[in-house]
Coordinates of C-alpha atoms and ligand atoms in Angstrom, one line a residue:
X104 CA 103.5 117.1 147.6
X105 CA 100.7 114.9 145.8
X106 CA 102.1 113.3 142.7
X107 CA 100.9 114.4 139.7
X108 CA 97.9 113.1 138.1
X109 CA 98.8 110.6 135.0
X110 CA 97.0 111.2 131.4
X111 CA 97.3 108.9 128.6
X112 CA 95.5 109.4 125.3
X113 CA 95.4 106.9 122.3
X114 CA 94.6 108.4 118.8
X115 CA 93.3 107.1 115.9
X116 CA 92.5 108.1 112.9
X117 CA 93.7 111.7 111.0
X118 CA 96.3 114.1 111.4
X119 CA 93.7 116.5 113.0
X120 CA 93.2 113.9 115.8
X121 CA 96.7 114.1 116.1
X122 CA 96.7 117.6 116.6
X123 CA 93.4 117.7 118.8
X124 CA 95.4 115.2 121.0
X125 CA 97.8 117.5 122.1
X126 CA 95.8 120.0 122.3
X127 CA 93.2 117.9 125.0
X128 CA 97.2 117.1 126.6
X129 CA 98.0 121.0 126.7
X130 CA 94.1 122.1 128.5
X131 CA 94.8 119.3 130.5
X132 CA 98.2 119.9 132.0
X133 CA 96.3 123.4 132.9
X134 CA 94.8 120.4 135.6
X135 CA 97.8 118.9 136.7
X136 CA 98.0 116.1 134.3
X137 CA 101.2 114.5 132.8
X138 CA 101.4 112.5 130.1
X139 CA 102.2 108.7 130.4
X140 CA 102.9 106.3 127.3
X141 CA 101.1 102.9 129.7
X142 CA 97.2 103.2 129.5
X143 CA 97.6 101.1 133.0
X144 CA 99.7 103.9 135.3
X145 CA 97.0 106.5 133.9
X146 CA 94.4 108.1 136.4
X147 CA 92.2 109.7 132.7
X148 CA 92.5 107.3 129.9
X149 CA 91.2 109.1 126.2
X150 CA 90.5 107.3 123.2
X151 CA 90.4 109.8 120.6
X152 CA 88.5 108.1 117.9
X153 CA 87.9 107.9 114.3
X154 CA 84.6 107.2 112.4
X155 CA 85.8 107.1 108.8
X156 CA 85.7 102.9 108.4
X157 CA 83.8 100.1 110.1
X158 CA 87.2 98.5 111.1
X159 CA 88.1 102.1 112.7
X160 CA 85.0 102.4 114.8
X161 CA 85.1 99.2 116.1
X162 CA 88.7 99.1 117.3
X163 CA 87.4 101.6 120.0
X164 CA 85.0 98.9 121.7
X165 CA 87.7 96.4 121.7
X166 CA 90.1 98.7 123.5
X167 CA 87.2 99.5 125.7
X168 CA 86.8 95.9 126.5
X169 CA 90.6 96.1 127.5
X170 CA 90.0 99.4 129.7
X171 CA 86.8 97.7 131.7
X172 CA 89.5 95.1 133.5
X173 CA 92.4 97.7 134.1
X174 CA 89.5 100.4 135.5
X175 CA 87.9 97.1 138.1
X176 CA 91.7 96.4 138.8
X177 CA 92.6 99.7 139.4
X178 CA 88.9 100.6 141.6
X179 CA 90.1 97.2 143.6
X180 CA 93.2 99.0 144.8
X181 CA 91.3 102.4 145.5
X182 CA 92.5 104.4 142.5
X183 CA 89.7 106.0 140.5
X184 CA 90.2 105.5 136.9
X185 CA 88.0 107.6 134.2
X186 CA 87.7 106.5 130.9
X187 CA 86.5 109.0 127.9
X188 CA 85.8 109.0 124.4
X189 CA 86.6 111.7 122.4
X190 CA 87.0 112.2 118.2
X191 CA 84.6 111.4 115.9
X192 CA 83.0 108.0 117.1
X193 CA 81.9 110.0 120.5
X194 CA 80.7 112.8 117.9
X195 CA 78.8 110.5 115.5
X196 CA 77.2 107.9 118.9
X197 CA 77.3 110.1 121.6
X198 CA 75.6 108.6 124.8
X199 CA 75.0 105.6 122.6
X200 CA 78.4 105.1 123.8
X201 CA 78.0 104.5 127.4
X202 CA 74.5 102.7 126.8
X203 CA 77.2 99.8 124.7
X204 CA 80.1 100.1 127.3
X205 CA 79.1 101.3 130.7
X206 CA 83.2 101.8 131.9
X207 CA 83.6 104.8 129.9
X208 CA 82.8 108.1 132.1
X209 CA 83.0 111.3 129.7
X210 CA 81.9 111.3 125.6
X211 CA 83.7 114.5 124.1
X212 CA 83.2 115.7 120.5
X213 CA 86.0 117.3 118.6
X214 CA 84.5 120.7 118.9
X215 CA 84.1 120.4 122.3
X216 CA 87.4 119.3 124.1
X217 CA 88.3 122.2 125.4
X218 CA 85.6 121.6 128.1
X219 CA 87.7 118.8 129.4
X220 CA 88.2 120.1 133.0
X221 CA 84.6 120.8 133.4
X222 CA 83.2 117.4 131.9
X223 CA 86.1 115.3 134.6
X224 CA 84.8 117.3 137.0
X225 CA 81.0 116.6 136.2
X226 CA 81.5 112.7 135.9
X227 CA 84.0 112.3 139.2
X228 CA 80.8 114.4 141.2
X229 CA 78.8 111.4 139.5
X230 CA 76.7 113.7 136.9
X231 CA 76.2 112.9 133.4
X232 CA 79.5 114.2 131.4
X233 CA 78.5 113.8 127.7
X234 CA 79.2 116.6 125.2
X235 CA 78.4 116.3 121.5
X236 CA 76.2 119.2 120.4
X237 CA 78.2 121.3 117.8
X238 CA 79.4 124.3 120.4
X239 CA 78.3 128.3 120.0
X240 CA 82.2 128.8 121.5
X241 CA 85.3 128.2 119.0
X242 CA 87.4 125.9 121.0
X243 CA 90.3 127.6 119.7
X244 CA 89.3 130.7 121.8
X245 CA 89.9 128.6 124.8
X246 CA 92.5 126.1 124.8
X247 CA 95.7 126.9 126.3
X248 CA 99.0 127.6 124.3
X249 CA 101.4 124.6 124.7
X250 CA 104.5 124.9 127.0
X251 CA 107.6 125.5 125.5
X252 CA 109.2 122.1 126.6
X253 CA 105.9 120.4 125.6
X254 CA 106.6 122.3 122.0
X255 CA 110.4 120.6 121.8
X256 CA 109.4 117.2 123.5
X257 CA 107.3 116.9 120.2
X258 CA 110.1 117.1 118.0
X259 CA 110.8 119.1 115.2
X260 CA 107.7 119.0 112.8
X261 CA 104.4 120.3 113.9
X262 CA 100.4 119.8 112.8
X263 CA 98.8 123.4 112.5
X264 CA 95.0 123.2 111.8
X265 CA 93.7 125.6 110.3
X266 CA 90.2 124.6 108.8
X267 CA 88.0 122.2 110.3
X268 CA 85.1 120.4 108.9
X269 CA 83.8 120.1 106.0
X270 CA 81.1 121.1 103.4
X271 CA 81.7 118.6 100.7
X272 CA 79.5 116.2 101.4
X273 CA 81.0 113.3 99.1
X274 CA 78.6 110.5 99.7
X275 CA 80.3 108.2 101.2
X276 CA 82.3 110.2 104.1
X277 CA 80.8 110.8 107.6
X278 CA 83.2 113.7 108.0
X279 CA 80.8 116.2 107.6
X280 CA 78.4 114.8 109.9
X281 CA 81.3 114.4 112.8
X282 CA 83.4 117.2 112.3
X283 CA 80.7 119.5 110.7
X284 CA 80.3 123.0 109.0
X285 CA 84.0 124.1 107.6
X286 CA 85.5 127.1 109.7
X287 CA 88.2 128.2 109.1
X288 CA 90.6 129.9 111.9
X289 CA 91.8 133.8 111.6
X290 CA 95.4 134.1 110.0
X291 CA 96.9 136.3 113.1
X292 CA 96.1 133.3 115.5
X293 CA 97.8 130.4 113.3
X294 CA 100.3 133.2 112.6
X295 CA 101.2 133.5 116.4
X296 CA 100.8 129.7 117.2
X297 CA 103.4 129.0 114.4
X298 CA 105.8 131.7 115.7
X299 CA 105.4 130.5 119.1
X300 CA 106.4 126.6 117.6
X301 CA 109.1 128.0 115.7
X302 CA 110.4 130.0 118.8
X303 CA 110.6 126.6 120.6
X304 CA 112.7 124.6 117.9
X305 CA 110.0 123.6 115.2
X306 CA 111.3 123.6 111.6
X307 CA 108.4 121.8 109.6
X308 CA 104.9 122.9 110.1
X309 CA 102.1 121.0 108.1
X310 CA 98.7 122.9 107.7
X311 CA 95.7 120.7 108.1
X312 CA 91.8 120.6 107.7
X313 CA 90.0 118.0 106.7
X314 CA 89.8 120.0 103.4
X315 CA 92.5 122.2 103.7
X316 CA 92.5 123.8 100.8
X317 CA 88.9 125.6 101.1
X318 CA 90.6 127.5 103.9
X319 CA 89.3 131.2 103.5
X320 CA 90.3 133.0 107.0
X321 CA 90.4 136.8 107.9
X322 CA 93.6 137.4 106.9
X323 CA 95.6 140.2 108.8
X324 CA 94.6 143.1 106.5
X325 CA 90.5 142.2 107.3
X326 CA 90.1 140.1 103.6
X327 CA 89.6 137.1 103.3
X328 CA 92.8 134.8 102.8
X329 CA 93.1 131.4 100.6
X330 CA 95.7 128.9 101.6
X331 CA 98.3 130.2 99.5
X332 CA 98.1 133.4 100.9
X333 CA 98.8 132.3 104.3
X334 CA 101.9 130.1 102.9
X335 CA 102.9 133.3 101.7
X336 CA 102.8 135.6 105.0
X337 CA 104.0 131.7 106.8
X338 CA 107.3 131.4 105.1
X339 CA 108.3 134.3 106.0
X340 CA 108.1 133.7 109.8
X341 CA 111.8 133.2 110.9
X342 CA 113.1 129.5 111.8
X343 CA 110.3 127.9 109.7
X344 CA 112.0 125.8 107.0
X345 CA 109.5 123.7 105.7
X346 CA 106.1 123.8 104.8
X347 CA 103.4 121.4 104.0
X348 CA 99.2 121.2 104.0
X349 CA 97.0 118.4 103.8
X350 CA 94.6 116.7 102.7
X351 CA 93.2 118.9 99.8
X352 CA 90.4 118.4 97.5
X353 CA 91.0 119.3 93.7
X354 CA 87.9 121.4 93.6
X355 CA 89.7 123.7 95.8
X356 CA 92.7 124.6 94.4
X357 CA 93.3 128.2 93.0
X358 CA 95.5 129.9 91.4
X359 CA 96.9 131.4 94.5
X360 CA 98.0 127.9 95.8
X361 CA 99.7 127.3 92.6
X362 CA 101.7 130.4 92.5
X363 CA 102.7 129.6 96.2
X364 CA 104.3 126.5 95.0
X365 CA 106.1 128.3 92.3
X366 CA 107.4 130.6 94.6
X367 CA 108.3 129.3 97.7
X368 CA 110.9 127.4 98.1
X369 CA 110.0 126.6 101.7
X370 CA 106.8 125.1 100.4
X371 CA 107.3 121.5 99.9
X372 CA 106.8 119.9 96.3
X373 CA 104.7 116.7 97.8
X374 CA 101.2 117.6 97.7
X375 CA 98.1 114.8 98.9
X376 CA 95.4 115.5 96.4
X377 CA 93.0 112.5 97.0
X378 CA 91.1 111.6 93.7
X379 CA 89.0 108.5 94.8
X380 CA 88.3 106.9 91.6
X381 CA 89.3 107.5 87.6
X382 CA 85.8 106.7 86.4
X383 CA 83.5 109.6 86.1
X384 CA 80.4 107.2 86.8
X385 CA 81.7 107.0 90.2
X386 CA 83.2 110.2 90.8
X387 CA 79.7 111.8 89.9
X388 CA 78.2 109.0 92.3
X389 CA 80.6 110.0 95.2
X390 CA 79.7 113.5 94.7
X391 CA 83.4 114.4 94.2
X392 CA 82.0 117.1 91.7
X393 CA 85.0 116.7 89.4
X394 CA 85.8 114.6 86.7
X395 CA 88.9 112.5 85.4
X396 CA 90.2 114.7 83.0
X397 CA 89.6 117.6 85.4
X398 CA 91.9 115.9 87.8
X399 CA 94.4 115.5 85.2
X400 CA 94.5 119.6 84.6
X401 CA 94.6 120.4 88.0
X402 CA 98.0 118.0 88.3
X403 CA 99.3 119.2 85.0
X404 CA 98.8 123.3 86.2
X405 CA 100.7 121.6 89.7
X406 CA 103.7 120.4 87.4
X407 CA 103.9 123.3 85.1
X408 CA 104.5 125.7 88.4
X409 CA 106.9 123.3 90.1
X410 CA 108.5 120.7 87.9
X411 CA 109.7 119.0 90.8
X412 CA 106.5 118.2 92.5
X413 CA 105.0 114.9 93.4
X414 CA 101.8 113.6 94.3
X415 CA 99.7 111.2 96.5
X416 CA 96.4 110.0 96.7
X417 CA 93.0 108.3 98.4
X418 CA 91.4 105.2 96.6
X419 CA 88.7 103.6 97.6
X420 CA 87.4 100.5 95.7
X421 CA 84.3 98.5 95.5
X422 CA 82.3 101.9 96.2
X423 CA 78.5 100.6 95.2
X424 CA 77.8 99.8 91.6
X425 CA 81.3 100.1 90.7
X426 CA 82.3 97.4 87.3
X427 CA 85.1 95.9 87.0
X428 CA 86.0 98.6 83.8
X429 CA 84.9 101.6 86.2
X430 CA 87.8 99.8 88.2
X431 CA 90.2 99.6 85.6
X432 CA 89.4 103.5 84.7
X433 CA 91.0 104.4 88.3
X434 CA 94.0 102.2 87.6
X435 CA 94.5 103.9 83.9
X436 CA 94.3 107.1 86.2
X437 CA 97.0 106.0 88.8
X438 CA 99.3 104.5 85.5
X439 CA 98.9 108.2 83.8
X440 CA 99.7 110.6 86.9
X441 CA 102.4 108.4 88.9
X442 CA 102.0 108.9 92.2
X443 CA 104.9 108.6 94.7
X444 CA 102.6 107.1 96.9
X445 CA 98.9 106.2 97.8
X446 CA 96.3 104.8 100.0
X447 CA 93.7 102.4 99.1
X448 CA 90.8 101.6 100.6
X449 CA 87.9 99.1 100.2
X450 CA 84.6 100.9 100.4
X451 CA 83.4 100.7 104.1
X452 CA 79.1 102.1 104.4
X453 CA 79.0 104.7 107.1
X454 CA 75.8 104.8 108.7
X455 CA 74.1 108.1 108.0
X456 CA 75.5 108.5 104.0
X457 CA 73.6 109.0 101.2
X458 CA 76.0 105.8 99.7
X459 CA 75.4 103.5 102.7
X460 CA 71.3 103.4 100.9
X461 CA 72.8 102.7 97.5
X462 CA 71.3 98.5 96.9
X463 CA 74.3 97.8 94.1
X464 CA 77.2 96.7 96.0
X465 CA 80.4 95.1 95.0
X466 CA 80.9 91.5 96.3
X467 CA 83.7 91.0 99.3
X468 CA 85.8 88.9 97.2
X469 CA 85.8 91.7 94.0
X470 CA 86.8 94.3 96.5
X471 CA 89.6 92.3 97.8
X472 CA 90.9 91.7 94.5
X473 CA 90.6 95.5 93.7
X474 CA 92.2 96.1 96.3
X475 CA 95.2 94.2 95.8
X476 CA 96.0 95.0 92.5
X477 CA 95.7 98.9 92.9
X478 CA 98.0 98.3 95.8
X479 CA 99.8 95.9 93.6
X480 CA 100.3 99.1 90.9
X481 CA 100.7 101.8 93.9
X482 CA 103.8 100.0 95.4
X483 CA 105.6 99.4 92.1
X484 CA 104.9 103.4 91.3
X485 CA 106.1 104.2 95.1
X486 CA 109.0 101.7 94.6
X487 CA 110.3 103.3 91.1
X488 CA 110.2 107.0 92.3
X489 CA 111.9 105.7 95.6
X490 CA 114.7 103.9 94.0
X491 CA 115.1 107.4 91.3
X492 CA 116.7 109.0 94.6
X493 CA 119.4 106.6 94.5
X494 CA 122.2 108.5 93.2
X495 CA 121.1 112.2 93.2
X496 CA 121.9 114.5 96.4
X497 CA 118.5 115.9 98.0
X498 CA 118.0 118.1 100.8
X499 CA 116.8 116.7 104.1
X500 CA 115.6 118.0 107.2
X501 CA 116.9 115.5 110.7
X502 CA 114.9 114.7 112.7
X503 CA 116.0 112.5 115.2
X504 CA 118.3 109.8 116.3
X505 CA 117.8 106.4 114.4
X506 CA 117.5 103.2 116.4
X507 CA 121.2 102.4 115.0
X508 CA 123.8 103.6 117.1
X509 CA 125.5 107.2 115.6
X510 CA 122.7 107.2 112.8
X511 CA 120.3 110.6 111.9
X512 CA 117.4 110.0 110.5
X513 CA 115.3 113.1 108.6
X514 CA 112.6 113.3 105.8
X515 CA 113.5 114.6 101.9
X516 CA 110.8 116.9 100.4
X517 CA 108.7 113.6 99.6
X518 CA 108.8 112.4 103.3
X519 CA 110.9 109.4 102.2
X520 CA 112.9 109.0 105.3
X521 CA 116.4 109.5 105.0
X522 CA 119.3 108.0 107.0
X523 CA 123.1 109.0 107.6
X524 CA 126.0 108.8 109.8
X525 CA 125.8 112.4 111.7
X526 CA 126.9 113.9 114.7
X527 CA 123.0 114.8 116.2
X528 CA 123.4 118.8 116.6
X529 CA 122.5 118.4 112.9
X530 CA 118.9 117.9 114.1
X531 CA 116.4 120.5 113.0
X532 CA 118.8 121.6 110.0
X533 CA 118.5 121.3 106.6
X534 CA 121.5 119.4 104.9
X535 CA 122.6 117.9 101.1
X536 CA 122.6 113.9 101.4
X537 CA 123.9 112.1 98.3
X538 CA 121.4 109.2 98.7
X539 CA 123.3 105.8 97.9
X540 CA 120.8 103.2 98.1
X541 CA 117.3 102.5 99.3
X542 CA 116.3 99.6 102.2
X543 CA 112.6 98.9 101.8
X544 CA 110.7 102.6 102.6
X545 CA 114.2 103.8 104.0
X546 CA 116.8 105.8 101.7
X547 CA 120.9 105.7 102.6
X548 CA 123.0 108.1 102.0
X549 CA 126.1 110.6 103.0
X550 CA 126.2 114.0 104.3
X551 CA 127.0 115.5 100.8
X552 CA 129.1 119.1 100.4
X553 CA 127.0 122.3 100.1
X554 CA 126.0 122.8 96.5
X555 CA 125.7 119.2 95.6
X556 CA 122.3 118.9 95.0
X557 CA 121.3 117.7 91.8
X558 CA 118.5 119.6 89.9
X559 CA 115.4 118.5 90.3
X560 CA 113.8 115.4 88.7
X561 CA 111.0 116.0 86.8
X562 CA 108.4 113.9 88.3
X563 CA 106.0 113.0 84.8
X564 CA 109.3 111.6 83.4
X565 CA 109.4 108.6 86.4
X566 CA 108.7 105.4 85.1
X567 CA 104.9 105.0 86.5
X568 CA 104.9 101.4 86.7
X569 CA 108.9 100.9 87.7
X570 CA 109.6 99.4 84.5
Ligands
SAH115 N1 89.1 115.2 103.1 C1 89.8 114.2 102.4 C2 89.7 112.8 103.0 C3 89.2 112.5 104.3 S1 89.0 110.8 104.8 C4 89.3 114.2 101.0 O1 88.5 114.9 100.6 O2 89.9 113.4 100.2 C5 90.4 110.0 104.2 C6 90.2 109.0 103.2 O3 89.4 107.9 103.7 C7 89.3 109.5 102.0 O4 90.1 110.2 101.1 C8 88.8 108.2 101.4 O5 89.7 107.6 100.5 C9 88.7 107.3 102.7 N2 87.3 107.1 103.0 C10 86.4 108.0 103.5 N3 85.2 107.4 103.7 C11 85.3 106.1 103.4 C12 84.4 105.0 103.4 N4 83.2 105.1 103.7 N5 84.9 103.8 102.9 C13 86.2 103.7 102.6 N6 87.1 104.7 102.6 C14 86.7 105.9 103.0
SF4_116 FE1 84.9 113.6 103.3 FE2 84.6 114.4 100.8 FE3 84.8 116.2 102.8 FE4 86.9 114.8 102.1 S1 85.9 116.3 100.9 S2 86.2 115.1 104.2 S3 86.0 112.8 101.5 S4 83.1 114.7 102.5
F3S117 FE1 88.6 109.8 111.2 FE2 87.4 111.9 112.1 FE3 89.8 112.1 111.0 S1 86.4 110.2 111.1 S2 89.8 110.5 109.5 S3 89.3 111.1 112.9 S4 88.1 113.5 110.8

């Protein structure tokens, strides 16, 4: 018997290259592929890319740089090694690729992965193997269901997507140029892939898109269904315990997404709502096509639903022409909602986006101190609404052993990760934890008695800046 032949794929970026990269794993173990965690055992190496940043393109031709010696090494010992480039740098350069680093073999879109098979096949006969045109076929029509012990050696919380691409266009973001058009998948088909993942152990399943919330798929009476719709016809699909959907834009949310929060319980309250900036100069200039104050509704119509419910958010800083009081706009924003946590980012131009022409730009040294003190104000809020566990019994679902002996480590509804002392069958459950004290990101806590829980914590009453 011929030993099987190794895969090993690197992601970066997204959650829906996280998803994409076990899909490529599942069409590929159709070919007799394993997976391997060493890039250097591995007969197909994929880098599945992300364009979003500078800093996240380039990572890819240093790792290519890597790949060259273990590929020469590898050819030296008579093992053929081939190298491809998948996600949304091989979608945005395409054979510009290969012209910059001659080792790598095959350049794969994300629309396009399913052709996998065909493409190794193509470069190993010595032909051309670059695919980046926007494909007539849905991939999802093509790509093999995973196997069931692929499903469980993922653990139990899964990625769904369910809308791709985007239609936005916010000026600085390259997504709609790599990921393109938004589509949004039929509900009967994420409806069987999430039965088939609950079947198989999964008890958290997070929606994705890269705008989530415009997802508008034949439902299964023939309409149309929005998000919340789906949530609705989701929770009720037996072994699912937890829901979650990311990342939304405000412009999208309806009514039917805030009555889903209201009403399900299974529907987490932690919602990702990226807002970008608090000054309305800039948020007309990124083309967010919302203002401030509109921001602060859409939260406020969130709370009022679900009292419960927290928030995170994008940032970027230093986007061109931005003042230092346009700056201090987005952190008057951040002090009035009080996230539970954020990311920041300094404005990076994307080749290709109406910002990258705009002249104004902020100086290297302004956007570093931007930077660090919305970080600065983002931690203490994260820290505050961390340290408001401590004392109050939440519900957490386990997900797996801890690195210290006899430990279980699981999430609360706010992804804080939560440890206890736990015999491990209490993976994949639900349980009370009376949360003691807090270790950095990390809470500590106690199994806690059924009906325990303390009610829930109304989220605008947390100290915003952990005063
Ligand atoms: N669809 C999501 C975000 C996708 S990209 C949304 O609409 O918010 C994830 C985050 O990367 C963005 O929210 C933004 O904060 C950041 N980002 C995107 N393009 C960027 C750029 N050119 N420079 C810096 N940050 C960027
Ligand atoms: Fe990019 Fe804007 Fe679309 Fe988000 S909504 S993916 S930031 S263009
Ligand atoms: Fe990056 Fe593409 Fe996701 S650019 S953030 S991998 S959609």
């Amino acid at each position: 018997m011929t030993s099987p032949k190794k895969l090993h794929i690197k992601s970066y970026g997204c959650q829906m290259n996280v998803y994409d990269a076990q899909r490529m794993a599942d069409t590929l173990a159709g070919e007799g592929f394993v997976e391997t965690a060493e890039a250097d055992d591995a007969d197909l190496v994929i880098l599945n890319t992300c364009h979003i940043r500078e800093k996240a393109s380039e990572k890819v031709f240093s790792e290519l740089g890597r790949l060259r010696v273990a590929k020469d090494e590898a050819a030296r010992r008579g093992r053929q090694v081939s190298i491809a480039v998948a996600g949304c740098v091989a979608q945005a350069e395409g054979d510009e690729i290969i012209r910059r680093a001659p080792v790598v073999d095959i350049v794969v879109g994300p629309q396009s992965y399913h052709h996998l098979p065909t493409l190794l096949a193509r470069s190993r006969a010595g032909e051309a193997a670059v695919e980046t045109e926007f494909p007539v076929d849905d991939k999802f029509n093509f790509l093999p269901q995973p196997k069931a012990e692929a499903i469980r050696a993922r653990g139990i919380s899964a990625f769904v997507t369910v809308q791709e691409g985007c239609d936005k266009f916010c000026t600085f973001c390259v997504v709609p140029y790599t990921r393109g058009a938004e589509v949004s998948r039929p509900a009967e088909k994420i409806i069987d892939e999430v039965k088939r993942l609950a079947d198989n152990g999964v008890r958290e399943i997070t929606l994705i898109g890269q705008n989530v919330n415009a997802y508008h798929g034949e439902g299964e009476d023939g309409r149309t269904w929005p998000l919340g719709r789906l949530l609705y016809r989701l929770a009720e699909v037996p072994g699912v315990l937890r829901l979650r959907y990311s990342t939304s834009h405000p412009l999208d949310v309806d009514d039917s997404l805030i009555a889903a929060h209201r009403d399900l319980k299974a529907l987490m309250p932690f919602v990702h709502l990226p807002v970008q900036s608090g000054s309305d100069r800039i948020l007309a200039a990124m083309n967010r096509r919302h203002t401030a104050s509109d921001y602060l509704k859409i939260v406020e119509r969130f709370r009022t639903a679900r009292q419960d419910i927290a928030f995170s958010s994008d940032f970027i800083v230093g986007f061109p022409g931005e003042t230092e009081c346009e700056f201090t706009e987005t952190l008057a924003l951040v002090t009035e909602i009080g996230y539970a946590a954020a990311y920041s980012f300094k404005y990076s131009p994307r080749p290709g986006t109406p910002a990258a022409e705009m002249r104004e730009t902020v100086s290297a040294p302004d956007m570093d101190e931007r930077l660090a003190r919305l970080q600065s104000l983002i931690d203490s809020q994260q820290s505050a609404f961390n340290r408001a566990a401590i004392g109050s019994t939440v519900e957490v679902l386990f997900e797996r052993a801890a690195r210290k002996d006899g430990q279980i480590v699981g999430r609360t509804a706010y992804l804080q990760p939560a440890h206890v002392m736990a015999p491990p069958d209490i993976i994949g459950q639900v349980k009370p934890v009376r949360i003691e004290s807090l270790e950095r990101y990390s809470l500590l806590g106690e199994l806690a008695p059924i009906g325990a829980l303390t009610s829930p914590q109304p989220a605008a009453s947390l100290s915003p800046t952990g005063a």
